[in-house]
XYZ file of C-alpha atoms in Angstrom:
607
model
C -34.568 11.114 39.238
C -35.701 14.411 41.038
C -33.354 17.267 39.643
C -31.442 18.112 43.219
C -30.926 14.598 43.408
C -28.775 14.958 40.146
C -26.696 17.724 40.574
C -26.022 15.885 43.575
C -25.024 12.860 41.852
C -22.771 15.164 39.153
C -19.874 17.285 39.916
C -19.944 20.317 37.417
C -17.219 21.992 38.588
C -14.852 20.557 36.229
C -17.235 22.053 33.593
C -17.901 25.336 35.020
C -13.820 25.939 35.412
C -13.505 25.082 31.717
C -16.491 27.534 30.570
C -15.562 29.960 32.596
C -11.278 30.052 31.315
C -12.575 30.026 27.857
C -14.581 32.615 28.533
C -11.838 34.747 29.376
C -10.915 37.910 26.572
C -8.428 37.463 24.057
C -7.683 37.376 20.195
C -10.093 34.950 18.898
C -9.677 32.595 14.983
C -10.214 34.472 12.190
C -13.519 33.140 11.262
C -16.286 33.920 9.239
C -20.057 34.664 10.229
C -19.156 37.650 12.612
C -19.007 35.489 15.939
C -17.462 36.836 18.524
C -16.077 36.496 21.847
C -18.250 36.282 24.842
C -18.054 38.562 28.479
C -15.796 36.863 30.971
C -17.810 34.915 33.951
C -16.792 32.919 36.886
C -17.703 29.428 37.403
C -19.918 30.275 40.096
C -21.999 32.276 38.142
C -23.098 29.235 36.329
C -26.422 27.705 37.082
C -26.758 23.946 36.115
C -30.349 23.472 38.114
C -31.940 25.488 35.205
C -31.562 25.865 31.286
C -29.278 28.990 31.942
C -25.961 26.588 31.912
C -26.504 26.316 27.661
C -26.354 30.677 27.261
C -22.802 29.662 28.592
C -22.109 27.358 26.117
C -23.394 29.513 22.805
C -21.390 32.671 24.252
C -18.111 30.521 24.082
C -19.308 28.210 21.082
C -16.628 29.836 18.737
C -13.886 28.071 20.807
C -15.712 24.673 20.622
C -15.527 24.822 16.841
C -19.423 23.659 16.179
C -20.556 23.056 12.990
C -23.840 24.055 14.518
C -25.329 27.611 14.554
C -27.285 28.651 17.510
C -30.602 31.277 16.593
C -31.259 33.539 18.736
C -35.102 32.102 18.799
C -34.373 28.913 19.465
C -35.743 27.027 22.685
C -33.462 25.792 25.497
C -33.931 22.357 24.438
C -33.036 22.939 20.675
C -30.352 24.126 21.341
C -28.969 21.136 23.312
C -30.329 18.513 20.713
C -27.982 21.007 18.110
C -24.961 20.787 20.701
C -24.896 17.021 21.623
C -26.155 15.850 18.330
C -22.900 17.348 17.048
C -21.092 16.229 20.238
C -22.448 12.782 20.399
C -24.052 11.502 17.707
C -27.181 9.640 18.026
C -26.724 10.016 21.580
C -28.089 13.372 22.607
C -31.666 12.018 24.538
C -28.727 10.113 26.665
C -27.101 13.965 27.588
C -29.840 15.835 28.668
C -33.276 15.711 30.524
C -36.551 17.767 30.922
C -37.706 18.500 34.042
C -40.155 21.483 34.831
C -38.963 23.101 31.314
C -35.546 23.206 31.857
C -32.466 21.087 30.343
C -30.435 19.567 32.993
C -27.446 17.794 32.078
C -26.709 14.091 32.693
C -23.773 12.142 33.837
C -22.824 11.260 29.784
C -23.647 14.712 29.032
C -21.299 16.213 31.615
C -18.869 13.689 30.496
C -19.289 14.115 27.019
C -18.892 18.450 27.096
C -16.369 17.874 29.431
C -14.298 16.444 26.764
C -14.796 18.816 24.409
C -14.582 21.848 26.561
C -11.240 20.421 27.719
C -9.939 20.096 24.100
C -11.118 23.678 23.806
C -9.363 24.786 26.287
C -6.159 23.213 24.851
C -6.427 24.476 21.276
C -7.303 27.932 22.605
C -3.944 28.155 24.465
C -2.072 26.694 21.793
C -3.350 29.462 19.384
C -2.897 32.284 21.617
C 0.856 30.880 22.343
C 1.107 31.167 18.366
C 0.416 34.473 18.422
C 2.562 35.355 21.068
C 5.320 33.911 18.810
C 3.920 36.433 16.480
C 2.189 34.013 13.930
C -0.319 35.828 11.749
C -4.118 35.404 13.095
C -4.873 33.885 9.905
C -1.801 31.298 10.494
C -2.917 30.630 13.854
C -6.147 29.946 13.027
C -5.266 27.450 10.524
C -3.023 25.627 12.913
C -5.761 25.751 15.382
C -8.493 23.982 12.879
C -6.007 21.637 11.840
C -5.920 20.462 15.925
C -9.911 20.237 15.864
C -9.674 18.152 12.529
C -7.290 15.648 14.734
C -9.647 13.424 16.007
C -9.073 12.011 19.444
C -7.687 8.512 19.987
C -9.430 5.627 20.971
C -8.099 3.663 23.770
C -6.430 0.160 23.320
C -8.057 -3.188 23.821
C -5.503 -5.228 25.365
C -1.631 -4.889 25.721
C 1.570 -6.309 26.748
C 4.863 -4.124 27.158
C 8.144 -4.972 28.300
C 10.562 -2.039 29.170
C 14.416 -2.855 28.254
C 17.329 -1.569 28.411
C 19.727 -2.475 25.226
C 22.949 -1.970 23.732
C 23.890 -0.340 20.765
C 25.458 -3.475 19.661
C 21.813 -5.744 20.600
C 20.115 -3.395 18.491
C 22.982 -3.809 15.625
C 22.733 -7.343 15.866
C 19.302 -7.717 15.173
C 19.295 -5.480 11.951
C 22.397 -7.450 10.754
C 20.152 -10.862 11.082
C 16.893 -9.415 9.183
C 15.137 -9.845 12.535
C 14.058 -5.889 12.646
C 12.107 -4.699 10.244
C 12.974 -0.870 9.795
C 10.667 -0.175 7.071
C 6.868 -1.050 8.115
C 4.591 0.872 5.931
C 2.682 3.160 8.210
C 6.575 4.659 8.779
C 7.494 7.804 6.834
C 10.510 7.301 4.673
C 14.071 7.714 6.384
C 13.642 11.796 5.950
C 17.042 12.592 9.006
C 19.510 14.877 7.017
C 22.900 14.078 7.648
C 22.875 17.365 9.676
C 20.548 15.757 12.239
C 22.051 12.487 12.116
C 25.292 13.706 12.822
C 23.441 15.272 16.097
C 21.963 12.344 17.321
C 25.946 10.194 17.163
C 27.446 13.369 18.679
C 24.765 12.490 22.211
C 26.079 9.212 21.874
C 29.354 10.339 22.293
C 28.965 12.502 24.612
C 27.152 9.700 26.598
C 23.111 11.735 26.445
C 20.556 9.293 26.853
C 18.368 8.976 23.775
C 14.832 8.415 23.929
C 13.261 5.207 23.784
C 12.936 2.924 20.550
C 9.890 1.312 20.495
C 9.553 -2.338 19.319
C 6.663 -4.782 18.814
C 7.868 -8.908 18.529
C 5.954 -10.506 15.191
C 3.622 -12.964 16.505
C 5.599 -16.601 16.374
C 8.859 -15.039 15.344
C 12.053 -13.827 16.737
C 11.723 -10.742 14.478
C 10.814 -7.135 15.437
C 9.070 -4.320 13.950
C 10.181 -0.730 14.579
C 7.000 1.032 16.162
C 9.090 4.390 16.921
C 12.675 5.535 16.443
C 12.654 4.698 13.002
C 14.661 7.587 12.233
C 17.460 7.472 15.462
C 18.109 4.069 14.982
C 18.425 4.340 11.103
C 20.852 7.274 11.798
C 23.088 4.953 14.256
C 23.058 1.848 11.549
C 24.278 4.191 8.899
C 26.832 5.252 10.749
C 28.013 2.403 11.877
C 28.265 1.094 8.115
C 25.408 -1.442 9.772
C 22.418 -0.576 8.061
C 20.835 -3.956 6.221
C 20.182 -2.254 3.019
C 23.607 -0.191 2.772
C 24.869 -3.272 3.074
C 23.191 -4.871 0.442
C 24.068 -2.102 -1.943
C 27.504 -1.857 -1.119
C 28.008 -5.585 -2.471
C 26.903 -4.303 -5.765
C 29.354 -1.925 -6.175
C 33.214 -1.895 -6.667
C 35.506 -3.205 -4.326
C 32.813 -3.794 -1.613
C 35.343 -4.820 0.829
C 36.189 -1.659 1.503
C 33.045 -0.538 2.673
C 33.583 -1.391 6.331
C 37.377 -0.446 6.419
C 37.830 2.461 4.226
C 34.632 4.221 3.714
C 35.777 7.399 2.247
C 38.580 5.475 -0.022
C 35.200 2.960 -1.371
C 33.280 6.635 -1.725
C 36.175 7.817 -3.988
C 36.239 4.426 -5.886
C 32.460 4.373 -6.730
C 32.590 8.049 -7.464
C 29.410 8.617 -5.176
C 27.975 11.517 -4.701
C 26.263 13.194 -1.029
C 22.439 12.524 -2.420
C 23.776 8.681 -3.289
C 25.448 8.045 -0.261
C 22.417 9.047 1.801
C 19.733 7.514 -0.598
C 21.587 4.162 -0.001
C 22.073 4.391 3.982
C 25.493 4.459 3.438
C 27.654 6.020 5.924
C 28.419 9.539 7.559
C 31.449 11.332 8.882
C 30.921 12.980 12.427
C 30.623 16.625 12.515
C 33.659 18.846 12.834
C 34.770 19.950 16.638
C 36.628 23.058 18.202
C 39.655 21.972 19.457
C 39.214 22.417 22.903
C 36.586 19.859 22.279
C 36.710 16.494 24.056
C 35.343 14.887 20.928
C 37.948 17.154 18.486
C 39.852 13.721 17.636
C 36.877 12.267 16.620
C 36.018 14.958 14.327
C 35.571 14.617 10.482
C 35.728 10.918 10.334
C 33.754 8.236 9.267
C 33.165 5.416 11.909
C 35.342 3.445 10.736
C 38.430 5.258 11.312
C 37.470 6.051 15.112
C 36.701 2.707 16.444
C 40.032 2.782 18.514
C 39.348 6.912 19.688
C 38.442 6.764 23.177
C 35.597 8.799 24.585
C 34.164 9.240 28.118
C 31.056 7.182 29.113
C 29.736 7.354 32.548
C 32.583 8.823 33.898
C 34.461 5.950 32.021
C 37.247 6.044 29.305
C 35.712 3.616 26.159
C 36.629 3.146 22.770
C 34.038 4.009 19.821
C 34.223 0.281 18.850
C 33.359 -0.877 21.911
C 30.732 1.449 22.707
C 29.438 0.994 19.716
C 29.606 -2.886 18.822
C 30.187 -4.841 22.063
C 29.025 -4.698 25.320
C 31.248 -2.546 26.904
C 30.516 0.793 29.049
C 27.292 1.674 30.587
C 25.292 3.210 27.747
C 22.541 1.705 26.999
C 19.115 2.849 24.726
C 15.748 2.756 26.610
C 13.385 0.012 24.545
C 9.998 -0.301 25.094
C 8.654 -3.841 23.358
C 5.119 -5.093 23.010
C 4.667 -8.671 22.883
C 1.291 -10.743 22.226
C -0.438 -7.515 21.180
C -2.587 -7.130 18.220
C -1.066 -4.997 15.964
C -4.088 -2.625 15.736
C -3.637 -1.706 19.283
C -0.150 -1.335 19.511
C -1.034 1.683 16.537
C -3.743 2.767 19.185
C -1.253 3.259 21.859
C 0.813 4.927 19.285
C -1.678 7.455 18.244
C -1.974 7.695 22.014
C 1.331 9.194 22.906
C 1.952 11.240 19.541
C -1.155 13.005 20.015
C 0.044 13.808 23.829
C 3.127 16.228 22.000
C 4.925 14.093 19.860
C 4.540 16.393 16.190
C 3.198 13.336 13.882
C 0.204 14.982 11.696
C -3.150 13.545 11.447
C -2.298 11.186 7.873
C 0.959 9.775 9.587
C -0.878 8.373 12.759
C -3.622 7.639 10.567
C -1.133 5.139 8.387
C -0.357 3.545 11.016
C -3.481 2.785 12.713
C -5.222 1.505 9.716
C -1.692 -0.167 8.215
C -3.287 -3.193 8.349
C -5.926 -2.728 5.740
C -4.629 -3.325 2.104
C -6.562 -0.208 0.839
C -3.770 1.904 3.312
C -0.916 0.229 1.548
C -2.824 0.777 -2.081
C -3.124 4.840 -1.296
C -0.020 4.566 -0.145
C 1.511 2.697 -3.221
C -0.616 4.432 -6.328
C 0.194 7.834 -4.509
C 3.890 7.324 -4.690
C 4.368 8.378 -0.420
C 5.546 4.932 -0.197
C 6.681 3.355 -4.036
C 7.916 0.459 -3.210
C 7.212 -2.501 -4.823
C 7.093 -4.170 -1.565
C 4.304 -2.125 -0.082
C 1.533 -3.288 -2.733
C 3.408 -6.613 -3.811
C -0.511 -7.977 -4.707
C -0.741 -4.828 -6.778
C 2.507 -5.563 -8.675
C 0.880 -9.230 -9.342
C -1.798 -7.854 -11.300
C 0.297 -5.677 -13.447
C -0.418 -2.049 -11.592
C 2.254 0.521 -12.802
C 1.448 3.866 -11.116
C 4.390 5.630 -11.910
C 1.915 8.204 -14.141
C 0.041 8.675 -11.039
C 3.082 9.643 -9.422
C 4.460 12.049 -12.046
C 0.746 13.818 -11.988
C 0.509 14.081 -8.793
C 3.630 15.670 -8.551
C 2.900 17.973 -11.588
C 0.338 19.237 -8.874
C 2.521 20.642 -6.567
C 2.790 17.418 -4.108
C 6.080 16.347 -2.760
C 6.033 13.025 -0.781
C 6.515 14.273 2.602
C 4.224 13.464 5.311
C 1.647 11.678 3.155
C -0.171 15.327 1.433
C -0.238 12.829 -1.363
C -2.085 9.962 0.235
C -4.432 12.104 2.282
C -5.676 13.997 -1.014
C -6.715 9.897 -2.890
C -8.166 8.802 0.596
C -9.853 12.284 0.876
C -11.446 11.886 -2.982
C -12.494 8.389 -2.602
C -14.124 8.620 1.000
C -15.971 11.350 -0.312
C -17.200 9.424 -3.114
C -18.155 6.349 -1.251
C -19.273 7.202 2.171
C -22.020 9.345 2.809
C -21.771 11.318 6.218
C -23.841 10.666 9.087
C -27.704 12.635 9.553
C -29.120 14.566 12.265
C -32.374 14.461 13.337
C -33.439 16.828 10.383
C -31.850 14.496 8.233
C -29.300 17.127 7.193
C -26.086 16.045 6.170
C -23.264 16.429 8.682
C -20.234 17.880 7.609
C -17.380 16.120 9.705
C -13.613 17.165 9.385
C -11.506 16.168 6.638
C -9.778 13.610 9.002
C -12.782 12.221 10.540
C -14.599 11.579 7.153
C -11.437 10.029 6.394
C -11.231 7.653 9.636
C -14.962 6.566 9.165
C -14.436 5.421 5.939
C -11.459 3.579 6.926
C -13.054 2.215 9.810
C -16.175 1.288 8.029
C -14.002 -1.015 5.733
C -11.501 -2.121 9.183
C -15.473 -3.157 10.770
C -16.526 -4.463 7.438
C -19.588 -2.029 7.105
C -17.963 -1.292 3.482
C -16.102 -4.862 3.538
C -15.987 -5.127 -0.226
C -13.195 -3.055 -0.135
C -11.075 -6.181 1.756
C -11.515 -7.501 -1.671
C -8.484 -7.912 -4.048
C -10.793 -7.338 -7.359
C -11.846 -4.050 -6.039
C -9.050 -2.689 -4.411
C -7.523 -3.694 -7.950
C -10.218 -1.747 -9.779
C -9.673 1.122 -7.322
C -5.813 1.206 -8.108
C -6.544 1.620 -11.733
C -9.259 4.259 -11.416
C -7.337 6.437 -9.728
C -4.647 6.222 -12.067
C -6.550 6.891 -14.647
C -8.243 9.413 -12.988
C -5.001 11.352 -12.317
C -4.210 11.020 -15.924
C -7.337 12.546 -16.831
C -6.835 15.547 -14.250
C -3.224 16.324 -15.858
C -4.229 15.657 -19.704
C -7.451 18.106 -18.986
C -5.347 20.881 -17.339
C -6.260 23.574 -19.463
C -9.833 23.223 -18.389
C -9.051 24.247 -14.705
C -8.657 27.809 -14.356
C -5.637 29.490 -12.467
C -8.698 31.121 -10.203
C -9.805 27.785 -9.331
C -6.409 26.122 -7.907
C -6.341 28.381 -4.594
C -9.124 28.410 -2.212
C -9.677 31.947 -1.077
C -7.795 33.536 -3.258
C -8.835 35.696 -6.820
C -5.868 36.483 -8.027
C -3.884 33.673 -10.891
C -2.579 30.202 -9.507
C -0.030 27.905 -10.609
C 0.131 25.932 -7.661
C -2.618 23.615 -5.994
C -4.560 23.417 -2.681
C -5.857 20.479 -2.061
C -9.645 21.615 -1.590
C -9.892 22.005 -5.492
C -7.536 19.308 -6.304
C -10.166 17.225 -4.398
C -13.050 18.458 -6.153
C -11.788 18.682 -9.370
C -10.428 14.938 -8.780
C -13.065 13.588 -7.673
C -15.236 14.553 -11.068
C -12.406 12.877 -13.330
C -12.585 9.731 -10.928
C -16.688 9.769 -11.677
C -16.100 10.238 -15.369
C -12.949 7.276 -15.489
C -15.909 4.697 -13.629
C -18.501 5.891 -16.217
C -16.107 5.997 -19.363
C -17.106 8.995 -20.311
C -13.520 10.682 -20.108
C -13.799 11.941 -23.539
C -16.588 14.335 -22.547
C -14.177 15.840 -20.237
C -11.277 16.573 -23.544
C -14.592 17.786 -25.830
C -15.611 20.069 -22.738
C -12.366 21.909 -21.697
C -13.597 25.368 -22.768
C -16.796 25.186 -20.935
C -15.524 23.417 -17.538
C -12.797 26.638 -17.937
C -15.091 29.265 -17.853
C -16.979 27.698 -14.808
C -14.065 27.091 -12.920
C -13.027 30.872 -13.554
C -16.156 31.347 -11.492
C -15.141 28.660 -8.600
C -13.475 30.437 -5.965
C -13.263 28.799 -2.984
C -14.296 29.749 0.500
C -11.975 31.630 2.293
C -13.390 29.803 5.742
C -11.950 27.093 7.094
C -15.392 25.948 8.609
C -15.981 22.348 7.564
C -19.512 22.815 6.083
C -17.971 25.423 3.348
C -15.378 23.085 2.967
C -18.063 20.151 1.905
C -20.083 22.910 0.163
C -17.103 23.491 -2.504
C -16.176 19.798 -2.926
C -19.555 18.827 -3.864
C -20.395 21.980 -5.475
C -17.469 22.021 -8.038
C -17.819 18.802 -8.609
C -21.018 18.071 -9.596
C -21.024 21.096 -11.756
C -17.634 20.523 -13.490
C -20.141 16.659 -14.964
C -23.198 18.460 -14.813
C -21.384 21.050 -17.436
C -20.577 18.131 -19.290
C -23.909 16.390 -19.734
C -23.280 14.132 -17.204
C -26.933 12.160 -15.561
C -25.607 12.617 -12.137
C -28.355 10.183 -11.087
C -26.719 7.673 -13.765
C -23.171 8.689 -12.806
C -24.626 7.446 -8.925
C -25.941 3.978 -10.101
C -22.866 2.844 -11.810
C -20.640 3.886 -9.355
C -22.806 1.942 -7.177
C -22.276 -1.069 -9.032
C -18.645 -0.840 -9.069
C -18.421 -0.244 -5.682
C -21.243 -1.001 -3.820
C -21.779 1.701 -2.319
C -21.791 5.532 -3.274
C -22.335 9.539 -1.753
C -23.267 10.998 -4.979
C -26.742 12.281 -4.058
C -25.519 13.062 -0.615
C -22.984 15.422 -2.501
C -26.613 16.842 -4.185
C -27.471 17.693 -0.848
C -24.721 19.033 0.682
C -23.587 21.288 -2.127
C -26.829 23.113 -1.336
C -25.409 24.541 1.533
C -24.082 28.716 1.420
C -20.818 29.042 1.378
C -19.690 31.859 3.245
């Protein structure tokens, strides 16, 4: 194809609009490496008939957040094997083509730095908005690589929705027959104070719509899972006195008959206390009005002493009861339901929409994408994000007890919410086991936390690492980590305060999860080698190395990979460990290991 005959055939000014806004001046991430913001140019000024088009590109490549340096020496065409090698891996001859020297782009290529440039131009706003909301730069700039580490969804294979309208009293109903399951494990736990929840009844009340719950049908059944709205329609059970598992704990305490009729008198009786009420979805009262207030009579009370109050719903008068347990009035809650859908896609379509503004974080979306694998469920489990029995039951078979695992981890620094815990195992055991991907130089790549994370899950969802589908590893995994985190807490004198903060000189108590991950993942190596005692008989000498371990104050992904493998290997190397040994046996427990990838990439400066 002649090259007028493809510009033709391509519409860059998509591209060149992109370019040209985030070439624009402003504040830019506090980053290492001096780079810098480019001069402003319009879109016209860009020429896509010659090579010129990539100078464009390295002038705003601090926005794209490249792993990939550009030299000032290098030739027009190096530089876009560096871009869409990074961009597109094992795809980059598909992006570009040589005619009469010059790189012209393709239609995959435009496509493909479309797509970034567009998410560039969305995390650049959403930092400079933080700083308008006067957020430090440094703040900002951690927000902002926390958006690239996001990775993008993929779109759904197949799926069937139904959009409903229901009652309050349909959705009741349902809970009250076991046929909704309000607990799936890629949820959270219920985390609603009783401040919010309160809130959310009060819009009822008032008759504000509340967004929609979203539902998928179990294959063959009558029963639902809860997809979305976990935490509104947990809220409205509780209040109601309706929630399955208040229920169920109110029958094992005194007088339970009461619990439906006279809440606060079976409250007094069983001497509960706020944390216990809440703990065991038992009810709460409605928040306190003015007295001008339409809703003042309503006030203070628990449901049950309101169900014959009367509030106005669509312009008509209803009681509480009704609106709340029979089909009476005109409120209804929005309900979106997938039916016949694989599971796996009805998670794609829910990364989908929480990565278009909904605030879940990268491990919560990640849950539930991949909530099908057992391995989720095991990190979950042996973390303690999610410790019930129910979410590992084939753990519990085989006589797993992590509740060390969750005392260390806590001795850490980690509280359970949103899954730190989880991400910080998956995080030590990817790196372990999966080696990243190599460029043409057969260099290491150094991916985002949450990428490396999502290929390694992916690997074992595509069966590329299927022995971990297998109950005898996933088993052996459990215990290794346990035993690892024992290890890490039992050895805590040989990690020195100047170690536990990345960044930072001065004395730590408290952990980041960089070191925790590097220190981690050496216990895990010397738990599969049994050589744990080498780590007790070494404390002094892994102390003074670790007083040396600083980590990098950049949040750049390579210095990120540097540390791990860095500390890591030097923390077993200190301790007479045969790191090529150390790589075979892990190998033979797992089948697979990144240990001499690690050898590689720790050679990399960190800056």
């Amino acid at each position: 194809m002649e090259g007028n005959e493809a510009l033709e055939d391509l519409d860059f000014d998509q591209v060149a609009t992109l370019l040209s806004e985030l070439s624009l001046p402003s504040a830019m991430p506090k980053l290492t490496g001096g780079r810098k913001g480019s001069n402003a140019f319009d879109a016209n000024e860009i020429d896509f008939a010659s090579s010129a088009w990539l100078a464009r590109i390295v002038e705003v490549a601090t926005w794209l957040n490249l792993d990939a340096t550009f030299e000032q020496e290098d030739s027009p065409k190096s530089v876009a094997i560096k871009l869409f090698d990074e961009l597109s891996l094992g795809k980059a001859e598909a992006s570009f083509q040589m005619e009469d020297g010059h790189v012209l782009l393709t239609e995959m290529g435009a496509q493909t730095l479309g797509e970034r440039l567009s998410r560039a131009v969305s995390n650049r706003a959403n930092f400079l908005q933080m700083l308008d909301e006067e957020l430090s730069v440094a703040a900002a700039t951690e927000a902002w690589i926390d958006a690239w580490n996001e990775a993008p969804p993929t779109e759904p294979l197949s799926i069937n929705a139904k959009v409903d309208k229901w009652r309050i009293n349909e959705l009741a109903g349902i809970a009250e027959l076991g046929e909704l399951d309000l607990n799936p494990s890629y949820q959270r736990d219920f985390v609603w104070s009783n401040a919010d929840s309160q809130m959310l009844i009060e819009s009822i009340l008032r008759g504000i719509p509340l967004p929609s719950i979203i539902l998928a049908r179990v294959s063959n059944s009558s029963s639902f899972q809860i997809v979305d709205g976990k935490q509104r329609l947990t809220a409205i059970l509780r209040f109601m006195g309706k929630h399955p598992e208040g229920m169920e704990n109110a029958k094992r305490m005194k007088e339970p008959q009461l619990f439906s009729t006279n809440f606060g008198l079976f409250a007094r009786r069983n001497n509960l206390r706020a944390t216990e009420v809440r703990e065991n979805y038992f009810p709460f009262k409605t928040k306190k009005y003015p007295a001008d207030d339409p809703l003042a009579p309503l006030g203070g009370n628990y449901y049950c002493d309101i169900r014959d109050q009367k509030v106005r719903i669509a312009g008509e008068s209803v009681s509480v009861g009704n609106l709340f347990e029979r089909a009476a009035g005109d409120y209804f809650i929005p309900v979106l339901i997938y039916r016949d859908t694989l599971v796996r896609d009805i998670h794609k379509v829910f990364r989908l929409y929480n990565q278009q503004g909904m605030k879940l974080n990268a491990e919560e979306i990640r849950n539930a994408v991949f909530n099908h694998l057992m391995i989720s469920r095991l990190m979950l489990f042996v973390s303690g994000d999610r410790p019930e029995p129910e979410i590992a039951p084939e753990l519990i078979e085989a006589g797993i007890d992590p509740t060390t695992a969750h005392e260390n981890i806590k001795a850490l620094g980690f509280g359970i919410t949103r899954f730190r815990r989880t991400k910080v195992l998956l995080w030590t055991v990817a790196t372990l086991i999966l080696k990243p991907a190599q460029g043409p130089d057969s260099a290491y790549r150094t991916p985002s936390t949450a990428s490396h994370i999502d290929e390694f899950l992916r690997s074992i969802d595509d069966k590329r690492l299927a022995q971990f589908r297998s109950k005898g590893t996933l088993e052996n995994l459990a215990n290794d980590l346990i035993a690892a985190l024992e290890l890490h807490q039992l050895s805590s004198d040989a990690w020195h305060p100047k170690f536990r903060r990345k960044g930072k000189s001065e004395m730590a108590s408290r952990w980041e999860e960089l070191p925790v991950v590097a220190s981690l993942l050496a216990c895990l190596i010397l738990v599969i080698t049994r050589q744990e005692p080498k780590l007790e008989q070494g404390i002094d000498e892994v102390r003074d190395l670790t007083s040396k371990m600083v980590g990098p104050q950049s949040t750049q992904n390579k210095t990120q990979w540097a540390h791990i493998a860095n500390a890591s290997t030097s923390i077993l190397e200190t301790l007479g460990v045969s790191m090529a040994d150390a790589d075979a046996t892990v190998r033979d427990r797992y089948g697979d290991s990144a240990i001499d990838a690690l050898l590689e990439i720790r050679k990399i400066p960190m800056i």
